[in-house]
Amino acid sequence: MKLTLKIWRQAGPDAKGAMVDYPIDGISEDMSFLEMLDVLNDKLIREGQDPVAFDHDCREGICGMCSLYINGRPHGPERHITTCQLHMRKFKDGDTIYVEPWRSAAFPVIKDLAVDRGAFDRIQAAGGFVSVNTMGNLVDANALPVPKAHSDKAFDAAACIGCGACVAACPNGSAMLFVSAKVSQYALLPQGRPEAKERALNMVEQMDAEGFGNCTNIGACSIECPKDISLENIARLNREYLVAEMTKES
Amino acid sequence: MSIPDSKVPEGPIEKKWTLHKEHLRLVNPANKRRIDVIVVGTGLAGASAAASLAEMGYNVKSFCFQDSARRAHSIAAQGGINAAKNYPNDGDSVYRLFYDTLKGGDYRAREANTWRLAEVSANIIDQCVAQGVPFARDYGGLLDNRSFGGAQVSRTFYARGQTGQQLLLGAYSALMRQVGKGKVKMYDRHEMLDLVVVGGKARGIIARNLVTGKIERHGAHAVLLCTGGYGNVFFLSTNAMGSNVTAAWKAHKRGAFMANPCYTQIHPTCIPVSGTHQSKLTLMSESLRNDGRIWVPKKIEDAKAIQEGRKKGRDIAEEDRDYYLERRYPAFGNLVPRDVASRAAKERCDAGFGVNRTGEAVFLDFASAIERYGKVEANVHHIENPSKEKIRELGMKVVSAKYGNLFDMYENITGDNPYEHPMMIYPAVHYTMGGLWVDYNLMSSIPNMYVLGEANFSDHGANRLGASALMQGLADGYFVIPYTIADQLADDIRTGPIPTNTPEFDEAEKNVRGRIDQLMNIKGTEPVDHFHRRLGKVMWDKCGMARNDKGLREAIEEIRKIREDFWKNVRVPGKADAFNQELEKAGRVADFLELGELMCMDALHRSESCGGHFREESQTEEGEALRKDDQFAYVAAWEWKGDPGKEEMHKEILKFEALKLSQRSYK
Ligand SMILES: Cc1cc2nc3c(=O)[nH]c(=O)nc-3n(C[C@H](O)[C@H](O)[C@H](O)COP(=O)(O)OP(=O)(O)OC[C@H]3O[C@@H](n4cnc5c(N)ncnc54)[C@H](O)[C@@H]3O)c2cc1C
Ligand code: SF4
Ligand code: FES
């Protein structure tokens, strides 16, 4: 396959960026999108140019490290997969492909296509946990049965890989889907209930402090989410938050 | 230096750990606040250790090279985690888990460590459930189990096909809780590039900030390496792209022994290589072997026809299929351990029976499982005389619920629908049993440096059973290190903070800068990957699933040549004091080029077959691996002597008290 790539190049956080054209040839259908970029980088290095920086690690859709806005969509045109799982057979010979970084005030660009998603870690540190220390003498794991329906729903929420596509997809740059997934996982499990209120309040507070936008129920986040995290979680977060706000002891 | 003491405590095996814990020294809470610990790595081992130590009161600095601790390679583990809970009431016990793990490792693990692993396994599940890890449950709300290779009981806990993700997110949440409290300081996008040894003790690291390129000094009273395995020395593996040996290798060069580096696990169920562009291989979880049946055609004509695209798997009649694992190993069938399954696949493909274009693939078939489940479902739903189609439809639903995400992943990568056609799989490098030598307390041969998780060598011998790596990482981090580290740190309650303006830090930083400058200044013609691919091919061909004397000697020569070529001709673009992913890769590949040689030397000296290490010279008449206990029942611990070719080997003789050595059989 022969393609024209239009890629966002930006030397550093404060540098001005621009789209740059790269024609590329000899791409096989079996390649993943990132392998196609490997081929481009190999060529650029040989030509004495600076290779394109992009984040990636597992290359199997689970670590959440890869990103990329491809032809105007986070993780590209296919639903329910990450960029590293996108294969070139989804494109046609002669296509022009636009590749940009996640765009959000809360995710500053580090270089080219790599952005800083540290805000997610800080939100997690604000309340995304159950306060239990490591102990050798906890109650037996089966002492407390959890209805399968609840544990399945908790799992659905826990499947979030923290990639940030939801933020990138949202016109407001809201992180509600990410935060709601974490809040929901714990809210649905008995182990998470004791701290449910503080968790919702603290995580939302941190989210706001990081400069993410407000949720106006557009739903683009869930459509573009590679793990199909449902909007139901946002509704649950709103409920949890409201109850916590109303019963807050001050 | 001779081999340090393994410090295995006295006493009967089932009491060793308890007695040992009771006699270890303690550090009181007020004094813990005066002690700093560096934890490199945020996988299951690192995140669980960092969180636990911080909860206890130590000041922890945590490092990883990814942009977030949550992305450590552990996240990718699919299948499950073992624990001797005996929930299914099928006769499991600590002893059985110990027995299976030691036998599975072909009696090349340290017995006392393996026992401890089995002993603490049940606690791990309790801990994770308390953290809110959503394990699979049955309709009664209790935890569900499945079987993995090398075991005849169901002791594997799982969270769909994302067990590693859920366990890691659990450990990560505990870690982040401590970050929020200020007890852990997080350094992501940082890479450790050297270990600092002061007065014979590990006292800090040199790290590069991967965003700015700044070289930093970090002092501490102890350093924990939880940096994962080195499977990427083969270039193609199921490991994440960034997984590397650098931290371990730098420590090795500072005096930490490297143990059994040749023990590599080649996983039998991976998606076959599709072309030269390939950057990594994808694992299809071992859990698929619970229900999938592995086969190749019986007749060579059929195999040829499939290779040439004239026939499909479906066209081969039942009686013309060779379910070779069921044939050779009736007792374990498709659930033999990984090394056995991988070699058997290679044997069939080498004999010409492979089932794809390259001849390097076998079928993993779910047709029987779909039919079997379909019939059960029909019964459950009281459907009388169900049609074939109905059975298939019902069966597909069950298979899809169990393995749906794996099937989707397969289809997405290969473009082939595995419900219609049997999957094609082939073995790929997956895990390294070898690693830095540690004693019973997980301390390396450098005092105050500890090694946890896949980075150490101790628990799996020459082959690891499925679902045991997650168990080991969490056992080390949650339940071993919190006890054992205090025994050493009790000496440091009056030491005070470790200064970093000392000659030892100067020297280490100079060393790191020197190597970076050297890499930047070669300005050759070939990108880093070029050398990595060449190294990988030599390793796979000559130090892979089968090894022999001649091949290993050739490999050593070839690796030396590639190394020389690398240091003359590699091209690292960009600048050293900036975000530079090629520079990161270059440093890692430079270390792989040294490690590869040591792996071949280790494989060469061990002229027996054991576990994942198969020496063609040492096999039975039926082609099964032949161990030589009279000569090789020891751990080979290698000491760096200034050059990869000059490493010196020390032996830790393995003593077996609880189990008698016997030749492994899965027949
Ligand atoms: C695809 C796949 C599936 C698997 N499935 C299973 C399974 O089902 N069950 C099972 O038991 N096991 C499984 N395994 C094996 C298991 O996942 C690993 O052995 C285990 O997770 C390793 O954990 P770890 O904590 O030792 O290291 P890792 O998770 O590899 O973490 C290494 C950490 O070290 C950091 N690091 C490394 N070098 C440096 C450096 N120089 N500087 C700073 N940081 C550094 C990394 O950033 C990372 O945080 C699987 C493995 C693979 C590849
Ligand atoms: S909710 Fe979806 S899109 Fe957002 S971070 Fe999680 S996985 Fe990514
Ligand atoms: S690289 Fe891990 S999800 Fe894409």
PDB file of N, CA, C and O in Angstrom, chain A residues 35 45-46 54-55 57-60 63-64 85 89 115 117 121 133-135 138 140-142 146 155-156 158-162 185, chain B residues 52 55 66-68 70-71 85 87 126-127 132 141 143 160 165-166 172-173 177 189 241-242 277 279-280 412-413 526 571 581:
ATOM      1  N   GLU A  35       3.001  -0.368  13.684  1.00  0.00           N
ATOM      2  CA  GLU A  35       4.091  -0.948  12.873  1.00  0.00           C
ATOM      3  C   GLU A  35       4.305  -0.120  11.607  1.00  0.00           C
ATOM      4  O   GLU A  35       5.434   0.035  11.133  1.00  0.00           O
ATOM      5  N   ILE A  45      14.900   7.930  10.232  1.00  0.00           N
ATOM      6  CA  ILE A  45      16.210   7.845  10.885  1.00  0.00           C
ATOM      7  C   ILE A  45      17.297   7.655   9.833  1.00  0.00           C
ATOM      8  O   ILE A  45      18.336   8.317   9.852  1.00  0.00           O
ATOM      9  N   ARG A  46      17.037   6.771   8.890  1.00  0.00           N
ATOM     10  CA  ARG A  46      18.031   6.540   7.837  1.00  0.00           C
ATOM     11  C   ARG A  46      18.298   7.801   7.019  1.00  0.00           C
ATOM     12  O   ARG A  46      19.400   8.017   6.532  1.00  0.00           O
ATOM     13  N   PHE A  54       5.846   8.842  19.596  1.00  0.00           N
ATOM     14  CA  PHE A  54       4.491   8.436  19.988  1.00  0.00           C
ATOM     15  C   PHE A  54       4.593   7.439  21.130  1.00  0.00           C
ATOM     16  O   PHE A  54       5.558   6.691  21.226  1.00  0.00           O
ATOM     17  N   ASP A  55       3.603   7.414  22.002  1.00  0.00           N
ATOM     18  CA  ASP A  55       3.613   6.513  23.153  1.00  0.00           C
ATOM     19  C   ASP A  55       3.009   5.169  22.802  1.00  0.00           C
ATOM     20  O   ASP A  55       2.033   5.084  22.049  1.00  0.00           O
ATOM     21  N   ASP A  57       3.241   0.717  24.433  1.00  0.00           N
ATOM     22  CA  ASP A  57       4.035  -0.278  25.149  1.00  0.00           C
ATOM     23  C   ASP A  57       3.552  -1.694  24.880  1.00  0.00           C
ATOM     24  O   ASP A  57       4.234  -2.457  24.205  1.00  0.00           O
ATOM     25  N   CYS A  58       2.345  -2.036  25.344  1.00  0.00           N
ATOM     26  CA  CYS A  58       1.945  -3.448  25.234  1.00  0.00           C
ATOM     27  C   CYS A  58       1.658  -3.862  23.795  1.00  0.00           C
ATOM     28  O   CYS A  58       1.822  -5.008  23.428  1.00  0.00           O
ATOM     29  N   ARG A  59       1.168  -2.941  23.004  1.00  0.00           N
ATOM     30  CA  ARG A  59       0.736  -3.210  21.634  1.00  0.00           C
ATOM     31  C   ARG A  59      -0.277  -4.338  21.556  1.00  0.00           C
ATOM     32  O   ARG A  59      -0.317  -5.094  20.597  1.00  0.00           O
ATOM     33  N   GLU A  60      -1.069  -4.484  22.599  1.00  0.00           N
ATOM     34  CA  GLU A  60      -2.193  -5.393  22.466  1.00  0.00           C
ATOM     35  C   GLU A  60      -3.458  -4.866  23.134  1.00  0.00           C
ATOM     36  O   GLU A  60      -4.341  -5.624  23.488  1.00  0.00           O
ATOM     37  N   CYS A  63      -2.590  -1.752  27.916  1.00  0.00           N
ATOM     38  CA  CYS A  63      -1.838  -0.892  28.841  1.00  0.00           C
ATOM     39  C   CYS A  63      -2.352   0.543  28.826  1.00  0.00           C
ATOM     40  O   CYS A  63      -2.151   1.284  29.773  1.00  0.00           O
ATOM     41  N   GLY A  64      -3.006   0.925  27.728  1.00  0.00           N
ATOM     42  CA  GLY A  64      -3.547   2.281  27.635  1.00  0.00           C
ATOM     43  C   GLY A  64      -2.517   3.326  27.292  1.00  0.00           C
ATOM     44  O   GLY A  64      -2.782   4.523  27.377  1.00  0.00           O
ATOM     45  N   GLN A  85      -4.154  -1.723  18.164  1.00  0.00           N
ATOM     46  CA  GLN A  85      -4.892  -2.885  17.644  1.00  0.00           C
ATOM     47  C   GLN A  85      -5.463  -2.623  16.256  1.00  0.00           C
ATOM     48  O   GLN A  85      -6.080  -3.508  15.655  1.00  0.00           O
ATOM     49  N   ARG A  89      -5.232  -3.179   7.204  1.00  0.00           N
ATOM     50  CA  ARG A  89      -6.248  -3.660   6.267  1.00  0.00           C
ATOM     51  C   ARG A  89      -7.520  -2.826   6.332  1.00  0.00           C
ATOM     52  O   ARG A  89      -8.390  -2.953   5.480  1.00  0.00           O
ATOM     53  N   VAL A 115       1.650  12.796  24.838  1.00  0.00           N
ATOM     54  CA  VAL A 115       1.113  13.804  25.751  1.00  0.00           C
ATOM     55  C   VAL A 115       1.287  13.372  27.202  1.00  0.00           C
ATOM     56  O   VAL A 115       1.575  12.213  27.477  1.00  0.00           O
ATOM     57  N   ARG A 117      -0.397  12.578  30.570  1.00  0.00           N
ATOM     58  CA  ARG A 117      -1.692  12.241  31.161  1.00  0.00           C
ATOM     59  C   ARG A 117      -1.604  12.096  32.673  1.00  0.00           C
ATOM     60  O   ARG A 117      -2.420  11.404  33.300  1.00  0.00           O
ATOM     61  N   ASP A 121      -3.443  10.079  36.962  1.00  0.00           N
ATOM     62  CA  ASP A 121      -2.840   9.493  38.163  1.00  0.00           C
ATOM     63  C   ASP A 121      -3.215  10.304  39.398  1.00  0.00           C
ATOM     64  O   ASP A 121      -3.481   9.753  40.470  1.00  0.00           O
ATOM     65  N   ASN A 133      -5.006  -1.864  54.060  1.00  0.00           N
ATOM     66  CA  ASN A 133      -3.570  -2.116  54.037  1.00  0.00           C
ATOM     67  C   ASN A 133      -3.287  -3.581  53.722  1.00  0.00           C
ATOM     68  O   ASN A 133      -4.176  -4.415  53.809  1.00  0.00           O
ATOM     69  N   THR A 134      -2.040  -3.870  53.375  1.00  0.00           N
ATOM     70  CA  THR A 134      -1.643  -5.254  53.179  1.00  0.00           C
ATOM     71  C   THR A 134      -1.695  -5.961  54.522  1.00  0.00           C
ATOM     72  O   THR A 134      -1.101  -5.498  55.491  1.00  0.00           O
ATOM     73  N   MET A 135      -2.418  -7.062  54.564  1.00  0.00           N
ATOM     74  CA  MET A 135      -2.560  -7.795  55.820  1.00  0.00           C
ATOM     75  C   MET A 135      -2.519  -9.272  55.538  1.00  0.00           C
ATOM     76  O   MET A 135      -3.074  -9.727  54.547  1.00  0.00           O
ATOM     77  N   LEU A 138      -6.539 -11.218  56.597  1.00  0.00           N
ATOM     78  CA  LEU A 138      -7.832 -10.689  56.172  1.00  0.00           C
ATOM     79  C   LEU A 138      -8.884 -11.795  56.212  1.00  0.00           C
ATOM     80  O   LEU A 138      -8.547 -12.964  56.262  1.00  0.00           O
ATOM     81  N   ASP A 140     -11.511 -14.400  54.753  1.00  0.00           N
ATOM     82  CA  ASP A 140     -11.439 -15.225  53.561  1.00  0.00           C
ATOM     83  C   ASP A 140     -12.193 -14.561  52.405  1.00  0.00           C
ATOM     84  O   ASP A 140     -13.270 -13.979  52.595  1.00  0.00           O
ATOM     85  N   ALA A 141     -11.612 -14.687  51.213  1.00  0.00           N
ATOM     86  CA  ALA A 141     -12.169 -14.001  50.047  1.00  0.00           C
ATOM     87  C   ALA A 141     -13.618 -14.389  49.782  1.00  0.00           C
ATOM     88  O   ALA A 141     -14.375 -13.618  49.209  1.00  0.00           O
ATOM     89  N   ASN A 142     -13.993 -15.599  50.173  1.00  0.00           N
ATOM     90  CA  ASN A 142     -15.359 -16.042  49.901  1.00  0.00           C
ATOM     91  C   ASN A 142     -16.311 -15.795  51.071  1.00  0.00           C
ATOM     92  O   ASN A 142     -17.458 -16.221  51.047  1.00  0.00           O
ATOM     93  N   VAL A 146     -20.591 -11.812  46.465  1.00  0.00           N
ATOM     94  CA  VAL A 146     -20.997 -10.612  45.742  1.00  0.00           C
ATOM     95  C   VAL A 146     -21.890 -11.069  44.600  1.00  0.00           C
ATOM     96  O   VAL A 146     -21.466 -11.910  43.801  1.00  0.00           O
ATOM     97  N   PHE A 155     -16.896  -5.143  36.964  1.00  0.00           N
ATOM     98  CA  PHE A 155     -15.828  -5.476  36.027  1.00  0.00           C
ATOM     99  C   PHE A 155     -15.920  -4.628  34.770  1.00  0.00           C
ATOM    100  O   PHE A 155     -14.918  -4.101  34.280  1.00  0.00           O
ATOM    101  N   ASP A 156     -17.118  -4.484  34.231  1.00  0.00           N
ATOM    102  CA  ASP A 156     -17.272  -3.679  33.015  1.00  0.00           C
ATOM    103  C   ASP A 156     -16.656  -2.296  33.211  1.00  0.00           C
ATOM    104  O   ASP A 156     -15.987  -1.765  32.327  1.00  0.00           O
ATOM    105  N   ALA A 158     -14.376  -1.538  35.515  1.00  0.00           N
ATOM    106  CA  ALA A 158     -12.950  -1.665  35.825  1.00  0.00           C
ATOM    107  C   ALA A 158     -12.108  -1.920  34.585  1.00  0.00           C
ATOM    108  O   ALA A 158     -10.882  -1.880  34.639  1.00  0.00           O
ATOM    109  N   ALA A 159     -12.759  -2.204  33.467  1.00  0.00           N
ATOM    110  CA  ALA A 159     -12.010  -2.502  32.242  1.00  0.00           C
ATOM    111  C   ALA A 159     -11.329  -1.275  31.653  1.00  0.00           C
ATOM    112  O   ALA A 159     -10.515  -1.389  30.733  1.00  0.00           O
ATOM    113  N   CYS A 160     -11.646  -0.091  32.158  1.00  0.00           N
ATOM    114  CA  CYS A 160     -11.036   1.154  31.660  1.00  0.00           C
ATOM    115  C   CYS A 160      -9.518   1.052  31.687  1.00  0.00           C
ATOM    116  O   CYS A 160      -8.932   0.611  32.675  1.00  0.00           O
ATOM    117  N   ILE A 161      -8.868   1.447  30.599  1.00  0.00           N
ATOM    118  CA  ILE A 161      -7.407   1.351  30.521  1.00  0.00           C
ATOM    119  C   ILE A 161      -6.721   2.701  30.734  1.00  0.00           C
ATOM    120  O   ILE A 161      -5.507   2.820  30.564  1.00  0.00           O
ATOM    121  N   GLY A 162      -7.501   3.721  31.063  1.00  0.00           N
ATOM    122  CA  GLY A 162      -6.886   5.014  31.375  1.00  0.00           C
ATOM    123  C   GLY A 162      -6.167   5.648  30.204  1.00  0.00           C
ATOM    124  O   GLY A 162      -5.149   6.322  30.371  1.00  0.00           O
ATOM    125  N   GLN A 185     -16.873   1.173  39.664  1.00  0.00           N
ATOM    126  CA  GLN A 185     -16.315  -0.133  40.045  1.00  0.00           C
ATOM    127  C   GLN A 185     -16.431  -0.327  41.553  1.00  0.00           C
ATOM    128  O   GLN A 185     -16.917  -1.351  42.030  1.00  0.00           O
TER     129      GLN A 185
ATOM    130  N   SER B  52       2.962  -1.628  50.106  1.00  0.00           N
ATOM    131  CA  SER B  52       3.040  -2.263  51.427  1.00  0.00           C
ATOM    132  C   SER B  52       4.094  -1.599  52.303  1.00  0.00           C
ATOM    133  O   SER B  52       3.870  -1.365  53.493  1.00  0.00           O
ATOM    134  N   GLU B  55       2.845   1.731  53.487  1.00  0.00           N
ATOM    135  CA  GLU B  55       1.835   1.570  54.544  1.00  0.00           C
ATOM    136  C   GLU B  55       2.507   1.312  55.893  1.00  0.00           C
ATOM    137  O   GLU B  55       2.046   1.756  56.940  1.00  0.00           O
ATOM    138  N   GLN B  66       7.209   3.807  31.982  1.00  0.00           N
ATOM    139  CA  GLN B  66       5.966   4.200  31.296  1.00  0.00           C
ATOM    140  C   GLN B  66       5.490   5.557  31.822  1.00  0.00           C
ATOM    141  O   GLN B  66       6.018   6.055  32.806  1.00  0.00           O
ATOM    142  N   ASP B  67       4.439   6.095  31.196  1.00  0.00           N
ATOM    143  CA  ASP B  67       3.956   7.409  31.638  1.00  0.00           C
ATOM    144  C   ASP B  67       3.087   7.299  32.881  1.00  0.00           C
ATOM    145  O   ASP B  67       2.725   8.310  33.468  1.00  0.00           O
ATOM    146  N   SER B  68       2.712   6.080  33.256  1.00  0.00           N
ATOM    147  CA  SER B  68       1.964   5.898  34.494  1.00  0.00           C
ATOM    148  C   SER B  68       2.298   4.526  35.064  1.00  0.00           C
ATOM    149  O   SER B  68       2.510   3.570  34.315  1.00  0.00           O
ATOM    150  N   ARG B  70       0.417   2.489  36.242  1.00  0.00           N
ATOM    151  CA  ARG B  70      -0.605   1.514  35.905  1.00  0.00           C
ATOM    152  C   ARG B  70      -0.317   0.763  34.610  1.00  0.00           C
ATOM    153  O   ARG B  70      -1.020  -0.186  34.275  1.00  0.00           O
ATOM    154  N   ARG B  71       0.672   1.212  33.848  1.00  0.00           N
ATOM    155  CA  ARG B  71       0.886   0.594  32.542  1.00  0.00           C
ATOM    156  C   ARG B  71       2.005  -0.449  32.520  1.00  0.00           C
ATOM    157  O   ARG B  71       2.399  -0.906  31.461  1.00  0.00           O
ATOM    158  N   LYS B  85      -6.539 -22.417  47.379  1.00  0.00           N
ATOM    159  CA  LYS B  85      -7.724 -22.166  48.198  1.00  0.00           C
ATOM    160  C   LYS B  85      -8.603 -23.403  48.319  1.00  0.00           C
ATOM    161  O   LYS B  85      -9.411 -23.513  49.226  1.00  0.00           O
ATOM    162  N   TYR B  87     -11.248 -24.035  46.799  1.00  0.00           N
ATOM    163  CA  TYR B  87     -12.684 -23.729  46.769  1.00  0.00           C
ATOM    164  C   TYR B  87     -13.500 -24.788  46.013  1.00  0.00           C
ATOM    165  O   TYR B  87     -14.593 -25.127  46.431  1.00  0.00           O
ATOM    166  N   ASP B 126      -7.310 -13.120  49.133  1.00  0.00           N
ATOM    167  CA  ASP B 126      -8.031 -12.346  50.155  1.00  0.00           C
ATOM    168  C   ASP B 126      -7.699 -10.861  50.026  1.00  0.00           C
ATOM    169  O   ASP B 126      -8.573  -9.995  50.059  1.00  0.00           O
ATOM    170  N   GLN B 127      -6.414 -10.580  49.878  1.00  0.00           N
ATOM    171  CA  GLN B 127      -5.966  -9.186  49.781  1.00  0.00           C
ATOM    172  C   GLN B 127      -6.591  -8.496  48.563  1.00  0.00           C
ATOM    173  O   GLN B 127      -7.107  -7.385  48.660  1.00  0.00           O
ATOM    174  N   GLY B 132     -11.015  -4.691  46.139  1.00  0.00           N
ATOM    175  CA  GLY B 132     -12.024  -4.435  45.114  1.00  0.00           C
ATOM    176  C   GLY B 132     -11.650  -4.959  43.746  1.00  0.00           C
ATOM    177  O   GLY B 132     -12.139  -4.459  42.732  1.00  0.00           O
ATOM    178  N   GLY B 141     -22.434 -16.030  43.701  1.00  0.00           N
ATOM    179  CA  GLY B 141     -21.680 -14.879  44.185  1.00  0.00           C
ATOM    180  C   GLY B 141     -20.305 -15.228  44.716  1.00  0.00           C
ATOM    181  O   GLY B 141     -19.588 -14.370  45.218  1.00  0.00           O
ATOM    182  N   LEU B 143     -16.331 -16.967  44.323  1.00  0.00           N
ATOM    183  CA  LEU B 143     -15.281 -16.868  43.310  1.00  0.00           C
ATOM    184  C   LEU B 143     -15.207 -18.129  42.456  1.00  0.00           C
ATOM    185  O   LEU B 143     -15.343 -19.241  42.958  1.00  0.00           O
ATOM    186  N   ARG B 160     -12.153 -12.349  33.779  1.00  0.00           N
ATOM    187  CA  ARG B 160     -12.279 -12.528  32.323  1.00  0.00           C
ATOM    188  C   ARG B 160     -10.898 -12.822  31.745  1.00  0.00           C
ATOM    189  O   ARG B 160     -10.135 -13.575  32.331  1.00  0.00           O
ATOM    190  N   GLN B 165      -4.492  -7.182  34.381  1.00  0.00           N
ATOM    191  CA  GLN B 165      -4.959  -5.797  34.453  1.00  0.00           C
ATOM    192  C   GLN B 165      -5.647  -5.540  35.784  1.00  0.00           C
ATOM    193  O   GLN B 165      -5.344  -4.574  36.484  1.00  0.00           O
ATOM    194  N   GLN B 166      -6.542  -6.418  36.160  1.00  0.00           N
ATOM    195  CA  GLN B 166      -7.302  -6.161  37.380  1.00  0.00           C
ATOM    196  C   GLN B 166      -6.441  -6.270  38.636  1.00  0.00           C
ATOM    197  O   GLN B 166      -6.594  -5.479  39.564  1.00  0.00           O
ATOM    198  N   TYR B 172      -1.965  -0.939  41.945  1.00  0.00           N
ATOM    199  CA  TYR B 172      -1.757   0.463  41.584  1.00  0.00           C
ATOM    200  C   TYR B 172      -2.622   1.382  42.452  1.00  0.00           C
ATOM    201  O   TYR B 172      -2.173   2.444  42.893  1.00  0.00           O
ATOM    202  N   SER B 173      -3.852   0.939  42.743  1.00  0.00           N
ATOM    203  CA  SER B 173      -4.709   1.787  43.575  1.00  0.00           C
ATOM    204  C   SER B 173      -4.113   1.900  44.981  1.00  0.00           C
ATOM    205  O   SER B 173      -4.119   2.978  45.587  1.00  0.00           O
ATOM    206  N   ARG B 177      -2.846   5.391  46.603  1.00  0.00           N
ATOM    207  CA  ARG B 177      -3.314   5.838  47.913  1.00  0.00           C
ATOM    208  C   ARG B 177      -2.128   6.368  48.720  1.00  0.00           C
ATOM    209  O   ARG B 177      -2.221   7.405  49.384  1.00  0.00           O
ATOM    210  N   ARG B 189       7.975   7.874  33.806  1.00  0.00           N
ATOM    211  CA  ARG B 189       8.859   8.288  32.711  1.00  0.00           C
ATOM    212  C   ARG B 189      10.275   8.548  33.225  1.00  0.00           C
ATOM    213  O   ARG B 189      10.902   9.558  32.914  1.00  0.00           O
ATOM    214  N   MET B 241       6.655  -3.706  24.497  1.00  0.00           N
ATOM    215  CA  MET B 241       7.786  -3.228  23.709  1.00  0.00           C
ATOM    216  C   MET B 241       8.932  -2.707  24.577  1.00  0.00           C
ATOM    217  O   MET B 241      10.090  -2.825  24.233  1.00  0.00           O
ATOM    218  N   GLY B 242       8.575  -2.095  25.706  1.00  0.00           N
ATOM    219  CA  GLY B 242       9.615  -1.466  26.516  1.00  0.00           C
ATOM    220  C   GLY B 242      10.298  -2.410  27.498  1.00  0.00           C
ATOM    221  O   GLY B 242      11.300  -2.047  28.108  1.00  0.00           O
ATOM    222  N   HIS B 277       7.750  -7.245   9.131  1.00  0.00           N
ATOM    223  CA  HIS B 277       7.493  -5.968   9.785  1.00  0.00           C
ATOM    224  C   HIS B 277       7.163  -6.131  11.257  1.00  0.00           C
ATOM    225  O   HIS B 277       7.075  -5.172  12.003  1.00  0.00           O
ATOM    226  N   SER B 279       6.464  -6.364  15.038  1.00  0.00           N
ATOM    227  CA  SER B 279       7.182  -5.737  16.145  1.00  0.00           C
ATOM    228  C   SER B 279       7.019  -6.514  17.438  1.00  0.00           C
ATOM    229  O   SER B 279       7.804  -6.379  18.347  1.00  0.00           O
ATOM    230  N   LYS B 280       5.965  -7.311  17.523  1.00  0.00           N
ATOM    231  CA  LYS B 280       5.780  -8.117  18.730  1.00  0.00           C
ATOM    232  C   LYS B 280       4.832  -9.263  18.425  1.00  0.00           C
ATOM    233  O   LYS B 280       4.169  -9.269  17.394  1.00  0.00           O
ATOM    234  N   ASN B 412      -9.177  -9.811  14.950  1.00  0.00           N
ATOM    235  CA  ASN B 412      -8.700  -8.478  14.640  1.00  0.00           C
ATOM    236  C   ASN B 412      -7.272  -8.508  14.093  1.00  0.00           C
ATOM    237  O   ASN B 412      -6.916  -7.777  13.169  1.00  0.00           O
ATOM    238  N   ILE B 413      -6.441  -9.369  14.645  1.00  0.00           N
ATOM    239  CA  ILE B 413      -5.043  -9.419  14.217  1.00  0.00           C
ATOM    240  C   ILE B 413      -4.866 -10.205  12.927  1.00  0.00           C
ATOM    241  O   ILE B 413      -4.123  -9.805  12.036  1.00  0.00           O
ATOM    242  N   GLU B 526      22.712   2.663  10.768  1.00  0.00           N
ATOM    243  CA  GLU B 526      21.564   1.771  10.970  1.00  0.00           C
ATOM    244  C   GLU B 526      20.792   2.121  12.243  1.00  0.00           C
ATOM    245  O   GLU B 526      21.392   2.321  13.295  1.00  0.00           O
ATOM    246  N   ARG B 571      22.815   4.321  14.627  1.00  0.00           N
ATOM    247  CA  ARG B 571      22.518   5.751  14.519  1.00  0.00           C
ATOM    248  C   ARG B 571      21.440   6.116  15.527  1.00  0.00           C
ATOM    249  O   ARG B 571      20.318   5.618  15.452  1.00  0.00           O
ATOM    250  N   GLN B 581      13.195   8.669  22.224  1.00  0.00           N
ATOM    251  CA  GLN B 581      12.845   7.253  22.353  1.00  0.00           C
ATOM    252  C   GLN B 581      13.885   6.340  21.710  1.00  0.00           C
ATOM    253  O   GLN B 581      14.067   5.201  22.137  1.00  0.00           O
TER     254      GLN B 581
END
